[in-house]
mmCIF file of C-alpha atoms in Angstrom:
data_model
loop_
_atom_site.group_PDB
_atom_site.id
_atom_site.type_symbol
_atom_site.label_atom_id
_atom_site.label_comp_id
_atom_site.label_asym_id
_atom_site.label_seq_id
_atom_site.Cartn_x
_atom_site.Cartn_y
_atom_site.Cartn_z
ATOM 1 C CA UNK A 1 -19.693 -24.191 0.249
ATOM 2 C CA UNK A 2 -17.207 -22.628 -2.171
ATOM 3 C CA UNK A 3 -18.578 -19.235 -1.195
ATOM 4 C CA UNK A 4 -17.840 -20.016 2.461
ATOM 5 C CA UNK A 5 -14.287 -21.054 1.518
ATOM 6 C CA UNK A 6 -13.778 -17.810 -0.423
ATOM 7 C CA UNK A 7 -15.054 -15.677 2.458
ATOM 8 C CA UNK A 8 -12.837 -17.545 4.919
ATOM 9 C CA UNK A 9 -9.784 -17.195 2.688
ATOM 10 C CA UNK A 10 -10.577 -13.501 2.326
ATOM 11 C CA UNK A 11 -10.804 -12.921 6.082
ATOM 12 C CA UNK A 12 -7.592 -14.750 6.986
ATOM 13 C CA UNK A 13 -5.783 -12.816 4.235
ATOM 14 C CA UNK A 14 -7.266 -9.380 4.928
ATOM 15 C CA UNK A 15 -6.938 -9.328 8.708
ATOM 16 C CA UNK A 16 -3.147 -9.877 8.799
ATOM 17 C CA UNK A 17 -2.771 -7.217 6.073
ATOM 18 C CA UNK A 18 -4.851 -4.706 8.020
ATOM 19 C CA UNK A 19 -3.690 -5.217 11.605
ATOM 20 C CA UNK A 20 -0.324 -3.438 11.213
ATOM 21 C CA UNK A 21 -2.134 -0.259 10.089
ATOM 22 C CA UNK A 22 -3.727 -0.062 13.539
ATOM 23 C CA UNK A 23 -0.650 -1.242 15.425
ATOM 24 C CA UNK A 24 1.788 1.362 14.014
ATOM 25 C CA UNK A 25 -0.845 3.955 14.888
ATOM 26 C CA UNK A 26 -0.777 3.010 18.585
ATOM 27 C CA UNK A 27 2.728 1.725 19.300
ATOM 28 C CA UNK A 28 5.962 3.659 19.039
ATOM 29 C CA UNK A 29 8.860 1.423 18.054
ATOM 30 C CA UNK A 30 12.445 1.778 19.230
ATOM 31 C CA UNK A 31 14.969 2.711 16.548
ATOM 32 C CA UNK A 32 16.283 -0.826 15.994
ATOM 33 C CA UNK A 33 12.772 -2.075 15.148
ATOM 34 C CA UNK A 34 12.430 0.741 12.623
ATOM 35 C CA UNK A 35 15.715 -0.354 11.069
ATOM 36 C CA UNK A 36 14.466 -3.935 11.013
ATOM 37 C CA UNK A 37 11.228 -2.910 9.285
ATOM 38 C CA UNK A 38 13.167 -0.801 6.777
ATOM 39 C CA UNK A 39 15.333 -3.789 5.842
ATOM 40 C CA UNK A 40 12.280 -6.078 5.434
ATOM 41 C CA UNK A 41 11.643 -5.184 1.749
ATOM 42 C CA UNK A 42 15.138 -6.282 0.697
ATOM 43 C CA UNK A 43 14.901 -9.490 2.687
ATOM 44 C CA UNK A 44 11.413 -10.137 1.287
ATOM 45 C CA UNK A 45 12.691 -9.647 -2.270
ATOM 46 C CA UNK A 46 15.479 -12.128 -1.616
ATOM 47 C CA UNK A 47 13.124 -14.712 -0.128
ATOM 48 C CA UNK A 48 10.603 -14.216 -2.940
ATOM 49 C CA UNK A 49 13.206 -14.637 -5.691
ATOM 50 C CA UNK A 50 14.956 -17.757 -4.488
ATOM 51 C CA UNK A 51 14.264 -20.688 -4.538
ATOM 52 C CA UNK A 52 10.912 -19.810 -6.191
ATOM 53 C CA UNK A 53 12.626 -18.871 -9.439
ATOM 54 C CA UNK A 54 13.603 -22.523 -9.898
ATOM 55 C CA UNK A 55 9.907 -23.399 -10.324
ATOM 56 C CA UNK A 56 9.330 -21.225 -13.403
ATOM 57 C CA UNK A 57 9.527 -24.491 -15.289
ATOM 58 C CA UNK A 58 9.554 -27.099 -12.534
ATOM 59 C CA UNK A 59 11.070 -29.909 -14.625
ATOM 60 C CA UNK A 60 13.836 -27.594 -15.898
ATOM 61 C CA UNK A 61 15.037 -25.453 -12.975
ATOM 62 C CA UNK A 62 17.980 -24.112 -14.990
ATOM 63 C CA UNK A 63 15.550 -22.152 -17.213
ATOM 64 C CA UNK A 64 14.497 -19.984 -14.285
ATOM 65 C CA UNK A 65 18.104 -19.480 -13.309
ATOM 66 C CA UNK A 66 19.143 -18.406 -16.814
ATOM 67 C CA UNK A 67 16.148 -16.064 -17.082
ATOM 68 C CA UNK A 68 17.077 -14.680 -13.675
ATOM 69 C CA UNK A 69 20.705 -14.207 -14.678
ATOM 70 C CA UNK A 70 19.608 -12.248 -17.750
ATOM 71 C CA UNK A 71 17.389 -10.101 -15.517
ATOM 72 C CA UNK A 72 20.337 -9.475 -13.171
ATOM 73 C CA UNK A 73 22.550 -8.378 -16.060
ATOM 74 C CA UNK A 74 19.904 -6.130 -17.623
ATOM 75 C CA UNK A 75 19.064 -4.580 -14.256
ATOM 76 C CA UNK A 76 22.732 -4.102 -13.463
ATOM 77 C CA UNK A 77 23.155 -2.237 -16.749
ATOM 78 C CA UNK A 78 20.500 0.138 -15.447
ATOM 79 C CA UNK A 79 17.736 -0.749 -17.902
ATOM 80 C CA UNK A 80 14.147 0.220 -17.188
ATOM 81 C CA UNK A 81 12.337 -2.484 -15.221
ATOM 82 C CA UNK A 82 9.874 -3.158 -18.048
ATOM 83 C CA UNK A 83 12.822 -4.003 -20.328
ATOM 84 C CA UNK A 84 14.302 -6.229 -17.626
ATOM 85 C CA UNK A 85 11.018 -8.131 -17.445
ATOM 86 C CA UNK A 86 10.633 -8.380 -21.228
ATOM 87 C CA UNK A 87 14.256 -9.466 -21.624
ATOM 88 C CA UNK A 88 13.799 -12.291 -19.127
ATOM 89 C CA UNK A 89 10.532 -13.425 -20.762
ATOM 90 C CA UNK A 90 12.208 -13.405 -24.195
ATOM 91 C CA UNK A 91 15.133 -15.447 -22.874
ATOM 92 C CA UNK A 92 12.944 -18.184 -21.402
ATOM 93 C CA UNK A 93 10.739 -18.106 -24.509
ATOM 94 C CA UNK A 94 13.686 -18.588 -26.860
ATOM 95 C CA UNK A 95 15.102 -21.396 -24.704
ATOM 96 C CA UNK A 96 11.824 -23.326 -24.592
ATOM 97 C CA UNK A 97 10.562 -22.640 -28.093
ATOM 98 C CA UNK B 1 10.779 17.081 -8.899
ATOM 99 C CA UNK B 2 9.533 17.921 -5.401
ATOM 100 C CA UNK B 3 10.013 21.612 -6.200
ATOM 101 C CA UNK B 4 7.867 21.247 -9.268
ATOM 102 C CA UNK B 5 5.200 19.534 -7.204
ATOM 103 C CA UNK B 6 5.039 22.510 -4.876
ATOM 104 C CA UNK B 7 4.506 24.890 -7.775
ATOM 105 C CA UNK B 8 1.812 22.732 -9.265
ATOM 106 C CA UNK B 9 -1.749 23.046 -8.119
ATOM 107 C CA UNK B 10 -3.130 20.419 -5.812
ATOM 108 C CA UNK B 11 -5.131 18.871 -8.633
ATOM 109 C CA UNK B 12 -2.162 18.369 -10.922
ATOM 110 C CA UNK B 13 -0.041 17.019 -8.069
ATOM 111 C CA UNK B 14 -2.676 14.369 -7.582
ATOM 112 C CA UNK B 15 -2.810 13.630 -11.298
ATOM 113 C CA UNK B 16 0.982 13.375 -11.427
ATOM 114 C CA UNK B 17 1.003 10.845 -8.580
ATOM 115 C CA UNK B 18 -1.770 8.793 -10.171
ATOM 116 C CA UNK B 19 0.057 8.672 -13.501
ATOM 117 C CA UNK B 20 3.287 7.700 -11.801
ATOM 118 C CA UNK B 21 1.530 4.981 -9.794
ATOM 119 C CA UNK B 22 -0.070 3.507 -12.897
ATOM 120 C CA UNK B 23 3.229 3.513 -14.782
ATOM 121 C CA UNK B 24 5.048 1.772 -11.917
ATOM 122 C CA UNK B 25 2.178 -0.708 -11.811
ATOM 123 C CA UNK B 26 2.576 -1.743 -15.439
ATOM 124 C CA UNK B 27 5.367 -4.297 -14.838
ATOM 125 C CA UNK B 28 3.105 -5.892 -12.200
ATOM 126 C CA UNK B 29 0.245 -5.870 -14.685
ATOM 127 C CA UNK B 30 2.442 -7.597 -17.239
ATOM 128 C CA UNK B 31 3.364 -10.254 -14.708
ATOM 129 C CA UNK B 32 -0.142 -10.674 -13.278
ATOM 130 C CA UNK B 33 -2.080 -11.106 -16.514
ATOM 131 C CA UNK B 34 -0.692 -14.508 -17.560
ATOM 132 C CA UNK B 35 -0.731 -15.764 -13.954
ATOM 133 C CA UNK B 36 -4.330 -14.582 -13.445
ATOM 134 C CA UNK B 37 -5.427 -16.145 -16.753
ATOM 135 C CA UNK B 38 -3.857 -19.433 -15.679
ATOM 136 C CA UNK B 39 -5.575 -19.213 -12.307
ATOM 137 C CA UNK B 40 -8.911 -18.639 -14.062
ATOM 138 C CA UNK B 41 -8.394 -21.665 -16.273
ATOM 139 C CA UNK B 42 -7.371 -23.935 -13.374
ATOM 140 C CA UNK B 43 -10.183 -22.728 -11.137
ATOM 141 C CA UNK B 44 -12.675 -23.418 -13.917
ATOM 142 C CA UNK B 45 -11.293 -26.941 -14.215
ATOM 143 C CA UNK B 46 -11.617 -27.268 -10.444
ATOM 144 C CA UNK B 47 -15.355 -26.805 -10.885
ATOM 145 C CA UNK B 48 -15.718 -23.183 -9.765
ATOM 146 C CA UNK B 49 -18.198 -20.884 -11.513
ATOM 147 C CA UNK B 50 -17.080 -17.666 -13.244
ATOM 148 C CA UNK B 51 -18.621 -15.702 -10.382
ATOM 149 C CA UNK B 52 -16.695 -17.692 -7.771
ATOM 150 C CA UNK B 53 -13.456 -17.425 -9.738
ATOM 151 C CA UNK B 54 -13.767 -13.647 -10.013
ATOM 152 C CA UNK B 55 -15.040 -13.211 -6.465
ATOM 153 C CA UNK B 56 -12.028 -15.040 -5.075
ATOM 154 C CA UNK B 57 -9.720 -12.641 -6.915
ATOM 155 C CA UNK B 58 -11.741 -9.632 -5.730
ATOM 156 C CA UNK B 59 -11.816 -10.718 -2.083
ATOM 157 C CA UNK B 60 -8.500 -12.553 -1.607
ATOM 158 C CA UNK B 61 -6.089 -10.898 -4.092
ATOM 159 C CA UNK B 62 -3.181 -13.228 -3.333
ATOM 160 C CA UNK B 63 -2.075 -15.342 -6.268
ATOM 161 C CA UNK B 64 -0.301 -18.322 -4.717
ATOM 162 C CA UNK B 65 -3.051 -18.940 -2.173
ATOM 163 C CA UNK B 66 -5.738 -18.763 -4.868
ATOM 164 C CA UNK B 67 -3.933 -21.404 -6.929
ATOM 165 C CA UNK B 68 -3.676 -23.518 -3.821
ATOM 166 C CA UNK B 69 -7.318 -22.889 -2.893
ATOM 167 C CA UNK B 70 -8.572 -23.840 -6.368
ATOM 168 C CA UNK B 71 -6.369 -26.944 -6.331
ATOM 169 C CA UNK B 72 -7.683 -28.003 -2.924
ATOM 170 C CA UNK B 73 -11.290 -27.371 -3.979
ATOM 171 C CA UNK B 74 -10.648 -29.591 -7.009
ATOM 172 C CA UNK B 75 -9.610 -32.536 -4.840
ATOM 173 C CA UNK B 76 -12.399 -31.915 -2.351
ATOM 174 C CA UNK B 77 -10.373 -30.720 0.646
ATOM 175 C CA UNK B 78 -12.381 -29.496 3.624
ATOM 176 C CA UNK B 79 -13.110 -25.774 3.959
ATOM 177 C CA UNK B 80 -11.333 -25.303 7.295
ATOM 178 C CA UNK B 81 -8.179 -26.953 5.972
ATOM 179 C CA UNK B 82 -8.155 -24.657 2.927
ATOM 180 C CA UNK B 83 -8.694 -21.576 5.093
ATOM 181 C CA UNK B 84 -5.904 -22.503 7.516
ATOM 182 C CA UNK B 85 -3.507 -23.240 4.658
ATOM 183 C CA UNK B 86 -4.380 -19.829 3.165
ATOM 184 C CA UNK B 87 -3.647 -18.118 6.464
ATOM 185 C CA UNK B 88 -0.222 -19.767 6.684
ATOM 186 C CA UNK B 89 0.676 -19.020 3.072
ATOM 187 C CA UNK B 90 -0.423 -15.368 3.278
ATOM 188 C CA UNK B 91 0.966 -14.632 6.717
ATOM 189 C CA UNK B 92 4.037 -13.067 5.064
ATOM 190 C CA UNK B 93 1.801 -10.117 4.149
ATOM 191 C CA UNK B 94 1.524 -9.362 7.864
ATOM 192 C CA UNK B 95 5.279 -8.851 8.021
ATOM 193 C CA UNK B 96 5.302 -6.853 4.788
ATOM 194 C CA UNK B 97 2.386 -4.720 5.912
ATOM 195 C CA UNK B 98 4.233 -3.895 9.150
ATOM 196 C CA UNK B 99 7.159 -2.601 7.142
ATOM 197 C CA UNK B 100 5.016 -0.572 4.741
ATOM 198 C CA UNK B 101 2.635 0.785 7.378
ATOM 199 C CA UNK B 102 5.582 1.922 9.471
ATOM 200 C CA UNK B 103 6.604 4.093 6.498
ATOM 201 C CA UNK B 104 3.113 5.579 6.461
ATOM 202 C CA UNK B 105 3.051 5.986 10.241
ATOM 203 C CA UNK B 106 2.011 9.650 10.083
ATOM 204 C CA UNK B 107 -0.681 9.133 7.462
ATOM 205 C CA UNK B 108 -4.289 8.782 8.595
ATOM 206 C CA UNK B 109 -6.021 5.427 8.974
ATOM 207 C CA UNK B 110 -8.452 6.367 6.192
ATOM 208 C CA UNK B 111 -5.478 5.869 3.840
ATOM 209 C CA UNK B 112 -3.527 3.225 5.712
ATOM 210 C CA UNK B 113 -6.333 0.672 5.992
ATOM 211 C CA UNK B 114 -7.333 0.580 2.298
ATOM 212 C CA UNK B 115 -3.677 0.632 1.202
ATOM 213 C CA UNK B 116 -2.885 -2.268 3.548
ATOM 214 C CA UNK B 117 -5.579 -4.336 1.831
ATOM 215 C CA UNK B 118 -3.882 -3.820 -1.538
ATOM 216 C CA UNK B 119 -0.599 -5.319 -0.358
ATOM 217 C CA UNK B 120 0.715 -8.315 -2.264
ATOM 218 C CA UNK B 121 4.297 -9.504 -2.717
ATOM 219 C CA UNK B 122 4.468 -7.402 -5.866
ATOM 220 C CA UNK B 123 2.710 -4.192 -4.807
ATOM 221 C CA UNK B 124 4.647 -4.253 -1.529
ATOM 222 C CA UNK B 125 7.956 -4.643 -3.360
ATOM 223 C CA UNK B 126 7.305 -1.800 -5.797
ATOM 224 C CA UNK B 127 5.859 0.474 -3.093
ATOM 225 C CA UNK B 128 8.847 -0.185 -0.812
ATOM 226 C CA UNK B 129 11.289 0.883 -3.508
ATOM 227 C CA UNK B 130 9.406 4.207 -3.693
ATOM 228 C CA UNK B 131 9.646 5.445 -0.134
ATOM 229 C CA UNK B 132 9.934 9.141 -1.009
ATOM 230 C CA UNK B 133 6.273 9.347 -2.089
ATOM 231 C CA UNK B 134 5.244 8.653 1.529
ATOM 232 C CA UNK B 135 6.492 12.139 2.383
ATOM 233 C CA UNK B 136 5.332 13.955 -0.729
ATOM 234 C CA UNK B 137 2.135 15.866 -1.207
ATOM 235 C CA UNK B 138 -0.629 13.614 -2.580
ATOM 236 C CA UNK B 139 1.846 10.740 -2.383
ATOM 237 C CA UNK B 140 -0.869 8.365 -1.190
ATOM 238 C CA UNK B 141 -2.422 8.602 -4.650
ATOM 239 C CA UNK B 142 0.767 7.076 -6.000
ATOM 240 C CA UNK B 143 0.405 3.970 -3.848
ATOM 241 C CA UNK B 144 -3.346 3.762 -4.463
ATOM 242 C CA UNK B 145 -2.906 3.996 -8.246
ATOM 243 C CA UNK B 146 -0.128 1.406 -8.155
ATOM 244 C CA UNK B 147 -2.310 -1.044 -6.241
ATOM 245 C CA UNK B 148 -5.461 -0.426 -8.276
ATOM 246 C CA UNK B 149 -3.483 -1.040 -11.483
ATOM 247 C CA UNK B 150 -2.240 -4.374 -10.164
ATOM 248 C CA UNK B 151 -5.630 -5.266 -8.691
ATOM 249 C CA UNK B 152 -7.534 -4.580 -11.926
ATOM 250 C CA UNK B 153 -5.097 -6.715 -13.908
ATOM 251 C CA UNK B 154 -5.500 -9.522 -11.396
ATOM 252 C CA UNK B 155 -9.318 -9.428 -11.289
ATOM 253 C CA UNK B 156 -9.767 -8.914 -15.052
ATOM 254 C CA UNK B 157 -7.238 -11.645 -15.860
ATOM 255 C CA UNK B 158 -8.955 -14.155 -13.560
ATOM 256 C CA UNK B 159 -12.337 -13.400 -15.089
ATOM 257 C CA UNK B 160 -10.985 -13.732 -18.637
ATOM 258 C CA UNK B 161 -9.212 -16.988 -17.770
ATOM 259 C CA UNK B 162 -12.478 -18.427 -16.487
ATOM 260 C CA UNK B 163 -14.481 -17.227 -19.489
ATOM 261 C CA UNK B 164 -12.091 -17.770 -22.359
ATOM 262 C CA UNK B 165 -10.019 -20.694 -21.124
ATOM 263 C CA UNK B 166 -6.473 -21.143 -22.374
ATOM 264 C CA UNK B 167 -6.005 -18.192 -24.721
ATOM 265 C CA UNK B 168 -2.260 -17.750 -24.327
ATOM 266 C CA UNK B 169 -0.191 -20.451 -26.078
ATOM 267 C CA UNK B 170 1.419 -22.694 -23.443
ATOM 268 C CA UNK B 171 4.971 -21.868 -24.496
ATOM 269 C CA UNK B 172 4.304 -18.146 -24.061
ATOM 270 C CA UNK B 173 2.497 -18.425 -20.726
ATOM 271 C CA UNK B 174 5.301 -20.623 -19.400
ATOM 272 C CA UNK B 175 7.861 -18.076 -20.521
ATOM 273 C CA UNK B 176 5.871 -15.360 -18.792
ATOM 274 C CA UNK B 177 6.176 -17.238 -15.523
ATOM 275 C CA UNK B 178 9.582 -15.579 -15.170
ATOM 276 C CA UNK B 179 8.023 -12.081 -15.357
ATOM 277 C CA UNK B 180 7.379 -11.492 -11.664
ATOM 278 C CA UNK B 181 10.761 -12.900 -10.653
ATOM 279 C CA UNK B 182 12.440 -10.637 -13.200
ATOM 280 C CA UNK B 183 10.497 -7.749 -11.708
ATOM 281 C CA UNK B 184 11.710 -8.612 -8.199
ATOM 282 C CA UNK B 185 15.272 -8.726 -9.533
ATOM 283 C CA UNK B 186 14.770 -5.443 -11.365
ATOM 284 C CA UNK B 187 13.563 -3.853 -8.126
ATOM 285 C CA UNK B 188 16.344 -5.250 -5.968
ATOM 286 C CA UNK B 189 19.371 -4.679 -8.185
ATOM 287 C CA UNK B 190 19.426 -0.847 -8.231
ATOM 288 C CA UNK B 191 19.546 -0.851 -4.402
ATOM 289 C CA UNK B 192 22.281 -3.499 -4.383
ATOM 290 C CA UNK B 193 24.286 -1.368 -6.786
ATOM 291 C CA UNK B 194 24.050 1.565 -4.403
ATOM 292 C CA UNK B 195 24.762 -0.485 -1.287
ATOM 293 C CA UNK B 196 26.287 -3.954 -1.202
ATOM 294 C CA UNK B 197 24.769 -4.547 2.240
ATOM 295 C CA UNK B 198 21.333 -4.693 0.639
ATOM 296 C CA UNK B 199 22.528 -7.595 -1.485
ATOM 297 C CA UNK B 200 23.832 -9.349 1.608
ATOM 298 C CA UNK B 201 20.450 -8.976 3.350
ATOM 299 C CA UNK B 202 18.712 -10.470 0.307
ATOM 300 C CA UNK B 203 21.153 -13.387 0.047
ATOM 301 C CA UNK B 204 20.810 -14.192 3.752
ATOM 302 C CA UNK B 205 17.008 -14.168 3.336
ATOM 303 C CA UNK B 206 17.321 -16.542 0.357
ATOM 304 C CA UNK B 207 19.503 -18.950 2.314
ATOM 305 C CA UNK B 208 17.210 -18.905 5.365
ATOM 306 C CA UNK B 209 14.279 -19.526 3.024
ATOM 307 C CA UNK B 210 15.981 -22.524 1.395
ATOM 308 C CA UNK B 211 17.082 -23.860 4.768
ATOM 309 C CA UNK B 212 13.719 -23.510 6.538
ATOM 310 C CA UNK B 213 11.772 -24.915 3.591
ATOM 311 C CA UNK B 214 13.352 -28.267 4.486
ATOM 312 C CA UNK B 215 11.410 -28.231 7.748
ATOM 313 C CA UNK B 216 8.309 -26.033 7.332
ATOM 314 C CA UNK B 217 5.834 -25.116 4.579
ATOM 315 C CA UNK B 218 6.783 -22.591 1.886
ATOM 316 C CA UNK B 219 4.646 -19.922 3.534
ATOM 317 C CA UNK B 220 6.549 -20.068 6.823
ATOM 318 C CA UNK B 221 9.888 -20.410 5.030
ATOM 319 C CA UNK B 222 9.327 -17.051 3.310
ATOM 320 C CA UNK B 223 8.236 -15.493 6.608
ATOM 321 C CA UNK B 224 11.386 -16.747 8.364
ATOM 322 C CA UNK B 225 13.639 -15.672 5.492
ATOM 323 C CA UNK B 226 12.101 -12.205 5.484
ATOM 324 C CA UNK B 227 12.219 -11.740 9.259
ATOM 325 C CA UNK B 228 15.722 -13.084 9.841
ATOM 326 C CA UNK B 229 17.146 -11.507 6.700
ATOM 327 C CA UNK B 230 15.633 -8.199 7.777
ATOM 328 C CA UNK B 231 17.008 -8.631 11.296
ATOM 329 C CA UNK B 232 20.512 -8.903 9.841
ATOM 330 C CA UNK B 233 19.768 -5.521 8.303
ATOM 331 C CA UNK B 234 19.583 -4.022 11.795
ATOM 332 C CA UNK B 235 23.281 -4.761 12.240
ATOM 333 C CA UNK B 236 24.344 -4.257 8.635
ATOM 334 C CA UNK B 237 22.636 -0.954 7.952
ATOM 335 C CA UNK B 238 23.946 1.741 10.187
ATOM 336 C CA UNK B 239 20.847 3.903 10.395
ATOM 337 C CA UNK B 240 18.742 5.397 7.664
ATOM 338 C CA UNK B 241 20.122 7.953 5.298
ATOM 339 C CA UNK B 242 16.862 9.823 5.077
#
């Protein structure tokens, strides 16, 4: 039964990932759709960051926000992304320890 | 850099792209490992075998839906319900894949199809901030290496979580929950610094996400935020610079 669930989950995840590969092969989009698709990554990043970041520690939403603020500052200073990630982890760690 | 690539032999161009892909994949790896370990532990508690835990990571490769799936298995939810909920939660990858595949429009399907299967929130985000590789020689090896790095961390972490149980102290694994968000921020900020409009697109997407999550499930809220935020980009971004 669990195997059936896994296979089903796999199919409904893989098919939507794959379909666009075939669609962009066949269809030529007008320029405004291309612009839309090019802006998607930035919109996706926004939607993925917030409000999800509040659930880093669900009972203390401010921890996620502070960690995020540290990440914003470090990234704004132009630090390598690995250091941004480590800095945010260290911040949340120190605040919860 | 592109000049150097031309001078290099084909073999070393490929090696260069693979190395670069792995190195860009390391922040994802860092974020995935604690999440995958936690998934393994939870799935074990939900009554799944090590094989099932690992197989789900191999075949689904989508963190949030796997947590949800394991949780629903634990409380005995019906298979069809779990599969439908997975579809809704992962539907955002359809939108992301459209964006990424459109970048690779002129690349053959033998590359596009496998690369599309490696798309997650994280691999998509990193790949989308590296658009120049799509036009470079052997650039597809960059994306493949990036995705395989993330994928191996995800699969290995799930397996280890199932086998070893809670090996990371709770306080550390909780702190590491910020890792992927910090990575998203680290990816977004350099583009915002270059162009304020990018920041506006992201903020609109956040607001739409918050607003729609009052009415629909989280999966759809992210889809709406991404689509509508991106649509604002059509009017905000006056054409592509490239």
